[in-house]
Amino acid sequence: MSTSQSKIDYRICFVGDSFVQGTGDPLCLGWVGRVAQDAVVRGINLTHYNLGIRRDTSRDIAARWEQECAARLPADCEALVLFSFGVNDTLIFEGVQRVSEEESLANFQNILRTSSSNYKVLMIGPPPMPDSTHNRRVERLDKQFSELAATLNVPYLSVFEVLRKDEHWLKEAIANDFAHPGQRGYERLAGLVQEWPDWWFR
Amino acid sequence: MSTSQSKIDYRICFVGDSFVQGTGDPLCLGWVGRVAQDAVVRGINLTHYNLGIRRDTSRDIAARWEQECAARLPADCEALVLFSFGVNDTLIFEGVQRVSEEESLANFQNILRTSSSNYKVLMIGPPPMPDSTHNRRVERLDKQFSELAATLNVPYLSVFEVLRKDEHWLKEAIANDFAHPGQRGYERLAGLVQEWPDWWFR
């Protein structure tokens, strides 16, 4: 960290679904709380807003992100927004996929294009689920998101493959609620964010 | 905790200002994260949403709480909302109090009346500041809020006097940014909430 970085008034909105909220973490931090703690301990003047909501799809996020971020990011701060969603889009509910692939990509493009014209923006892809059929759809969406992010010049971190092979993520999810990891899974994801060359506070 | 309590899907929105957000806490938990952790460790199935925003007055909160809570509290969960605000209303900015006493009380009544007809609601009063002139206004507003809450049948916890005499709260605030405490101040406030007979997870 440079000396000047400790004086900047950084404010981040983390916008997404239950994995952003940190559902299942007994420490009530999730990966978001862990990366915020790490930055603060290193002297960065950071305020973090966790705007993850359980069951949110890209459609839900498209409807709320702009207003919720505007309320939290005044003009005189260094305003950062990190998005992460996708798992709920690909969920089959009562026989129908909650959000079609076509709409997911349109929402993604709309959210990232608008946000990145106002804020510094990063996107983290959807994590794996302990269900191979669901996972094929998550993996496919992750690849499409990644390609679309490149055309929009928004840095995108795919975590699907690393977490699928992680020794804790899927085991914890199975032991928990068949969706969300526990402490070790969230620690691993926090680590992936912190090692990412595009992360703001390396 | 009763056995049945561990099965209920509790979701809480904590709505307020920077003291709710946990500004100044090196652990990035604030009192909100601490009371959530404590409930989860004791086996309560709790999802917590921290909707504290720095600099928010009762006017700002009146404008956003309903939409932000509705997005987070589905009909099939046990929906709880806890409010805490007031310090920013009584701040003098460019020679003028940010929100007049009359408007603060009107906002308070409007927020608590509407929310308590849809959710279980609690309110925690504004904490003290390391500025005796500002504090006289905070103390006065806290008393008025407390009386108004009683007429609305919303449980209200006044923390002003206890935290003013706390050995850490104001010291940490002075050492920090002349407003927000650090780790020990937030621990103390978390303790006051947990000892409160009206707190949901005693």
mmCIF file of N, CA and C in Angstrom, chain A residues 12-15 49 51 64-74 77 79-83 115 119, chain B residues 53 68:
data_model
loop_
_atom_site.group_PDB
_atom_site.id
_atom_site.type_symbol
_atom_site.label_atom_id
_atom_site.label_comp_id
_atom_site.label_asym_id
_atom_site.label_seq_id
_atom_site.Cartn_x
_atom_site.Cartn_y
_atom_site.Cartn_z
ATOM 1 N N ILE A 12 -16.938 0.738 -0.943
ATOM 2 C CA ILE A 12 -17.289 -0.316 -1.905
ATOM 3 C C ILE A 12 -18.695 -0.813 -1.639
ATOM 4 N N CYS A 13 -19.474 -0.944 -2.711
ATOM 5 C CA CYS A 13 -20.714 -1.712 -2.647
ATOM 6 C C CYS A 13 -20.457 -3.076 -3.266
ATOM 7 N N PHE A 14 -20.726 -4.129 -2.495
ATOM 8 C CA PHE A 14 -20.655 -5.505 -2.986
ATOM 9 C C PHE A 14 -22.092 -5.924 -3.300
ATOM 10 N N VAL A 15 -22.417 -6.073 -4.573
ATOM 11 C CA VAL A 15 -23.806 -6.299 -4.970
ATOM 12 C C VAL A 15 -23.956 -7.706 -5.538
ATOM 13 N N TYR A 49 -20.107 -1.895 2.028
ATOM 14 C CA TYR A 49 -21.545 -2.108 2.100
ATOM 15 C C TYR A 49 -21.848 -3.447 1.451
ATOM 16 N N LEU A 51 -24.310 -5.724 -0.124
ATOM 17 C CA LEU A 51 -25.633 -5.675 -0.748
ATOM 18 C C LEU A 51 -25.958 -6.996 -1.446
ATOM 19 N N ARG A 64 -32.374 -3.116 -8.739
ATOM 20 C CA ARG A 64 -32.084 -2.388 -7.498
ATOM 21 C C ARG A 64 -30.693 -1.786 -7.383
ATOM 22 N N TRP A 65 -29.706 -2.291 -8.134
ATOM 23 C CA TRP A 65 -28.316 -1.921 -7.851
ATOM 24 C C TRP A 65 -28.085 -0.410 -7.930
ATOM 25 N N GLU A 66 -28.718 0.224 -8.899
ATOM 26 C CA GLU A 66 -28.382 1.618 -9.174
ATOM 27 C C GLU A 66 -28.802 2.523 -8.000
ATOM 28 N N GLN A 67 -30.018 2.320 -7.531
ATOM 29 C CA GLN A 67 -30.529 3.127 -6.427
ATOM 30 C C GLN A 67 -29.762 2.840 -5.124
ATOM 31 N N GLU A 68 -29.520 1.540 -4.860
ATOM 32 C CA GLU A 68 -28.818 1.188 -3.610
ATOM 33 C C GLU A 68 -27.382 1.700 -3.604
ATOM 34 N N CYS A 69 -26.715 1.665 -4.743
ATOM 35 C CA CYS A 69 -25.337 2.169 -4.798
ATOM 36 C C CYS A 69 -25.316 3.693 -4.705
ATOM 37 N N ALA A 70 -26.243 4.353 -5.379
ATOM 38 C CA ALA A 70 -26.265 5.824 -5.348
ATOM 39 C C ALA A 70 -26.444 6.345 -3.922
ATOM 40 N N ALA A 71 -27.236 5.640 -3.107
ATOM 41 C CA ALA A 71 -27.459 6.059 -1.719
ATOM 42 C C ALA A 71 -26.207 5.908 -0.857
ATOM 43 N N ARG A 72 -25.269 5.081 -1.313
ATOM 44 C CA ARG A 72 -24.089 4.753 -0.499
ATOM 45 C C ARG A 72 -22.775 5.337 -1.010
ATOM 46 N N LEU A 73 -22.768 5.860 -2.219
ATOM 47 C CA LEU A 73 -21.509 6.303 -2.830
ATOM 48 C C LEU A 73 -21.580 7.783 -3.186
ATOM 49 N N PRO A 74 -21.271 8.661 -2.206
ATOM 50 C CA PRO A 74 -21.308 10.102 -2.493
ATOM 51 C C PRO A 74 -20.202 10.489 -3.478
ATOM 52 N N CYS A 77 -16.248 10.537 -2.569
ATOM 53 C CA CYS A 77 -15.469 9.356 -2.156
ATOM 54 C C CYS A 77 -14.929 8.646 -3.391
ATOM 55 N N ALA A 79 -15.395 5.710 -5.299
ATOM 56 C CA ALA A 79 -16.554 4.813 -5.351
ATOM 57 C C ALA A 79 -16.270 3.558 -6.177
ATOM 58 N N LEU A 80 -16.424 2.410 -5.513
ATOM 59 C CA LEU A 80 -16.124 1.121 -6.137
ATOM 60 C C LEU A 80 -17.349 0.209 -6.040
ATOM 61 N N VAL A 81 -17.595 -0.560 -7.090
ATOM 62 C CA VAL A 81 -18.720 -1.496 -7.073
ATOM 63 C C VAL A 81 -18.245 -2.858 -7.576
ATOM 64 N N LEU A 82 -18.532 -3.888 -6.793
ATOM 65 C CA LEU A 82 -18.188 -5.247 -7.193
ATOM 66 C C LEU A 82 -19.467 -6.068 -7.282
ATOM 67 N N PHE A 83 -19.690 -6.698 -8.432
ATOM 68 C CA PHE A 83 -20.875 -7.527 -8.620
ATOM 69 C C PHE A 83 -20.514 -9.013 -8.600
ATOM 70 N N SER A 115 -22.993 0.623 -14.871
ATOM 71 C CA SER A 115 -22.213 0.836 -13.646
ATOM 72 C C SER A 115 -20.795 1.288 -13.958
ATOM 73 N N TYR A 119 -18.758 4.183 -12.079
ATOM 74 C CA TYR A 119 -17.925 3.730 -10.973
ATOM 75 C C TYR A 119 -16.801 2.842 -11.506
ATOM 76 N N ILE B 53 -26.022 3.313 6.584
ATOM 77 C CA ILE B 53 -25.327 4.154 5.598
ATOM 78 C C ILE B 53 -24.763 5.393 6.280
ATOM 79 N N GLU B 68 -35.797 -1.175 0.451
ATOM 80 C CA GLU B 68 -34.643 -2.026 0.761
ATOM 81 C C GLU B 68 -35.053 -3.221 1.626
#
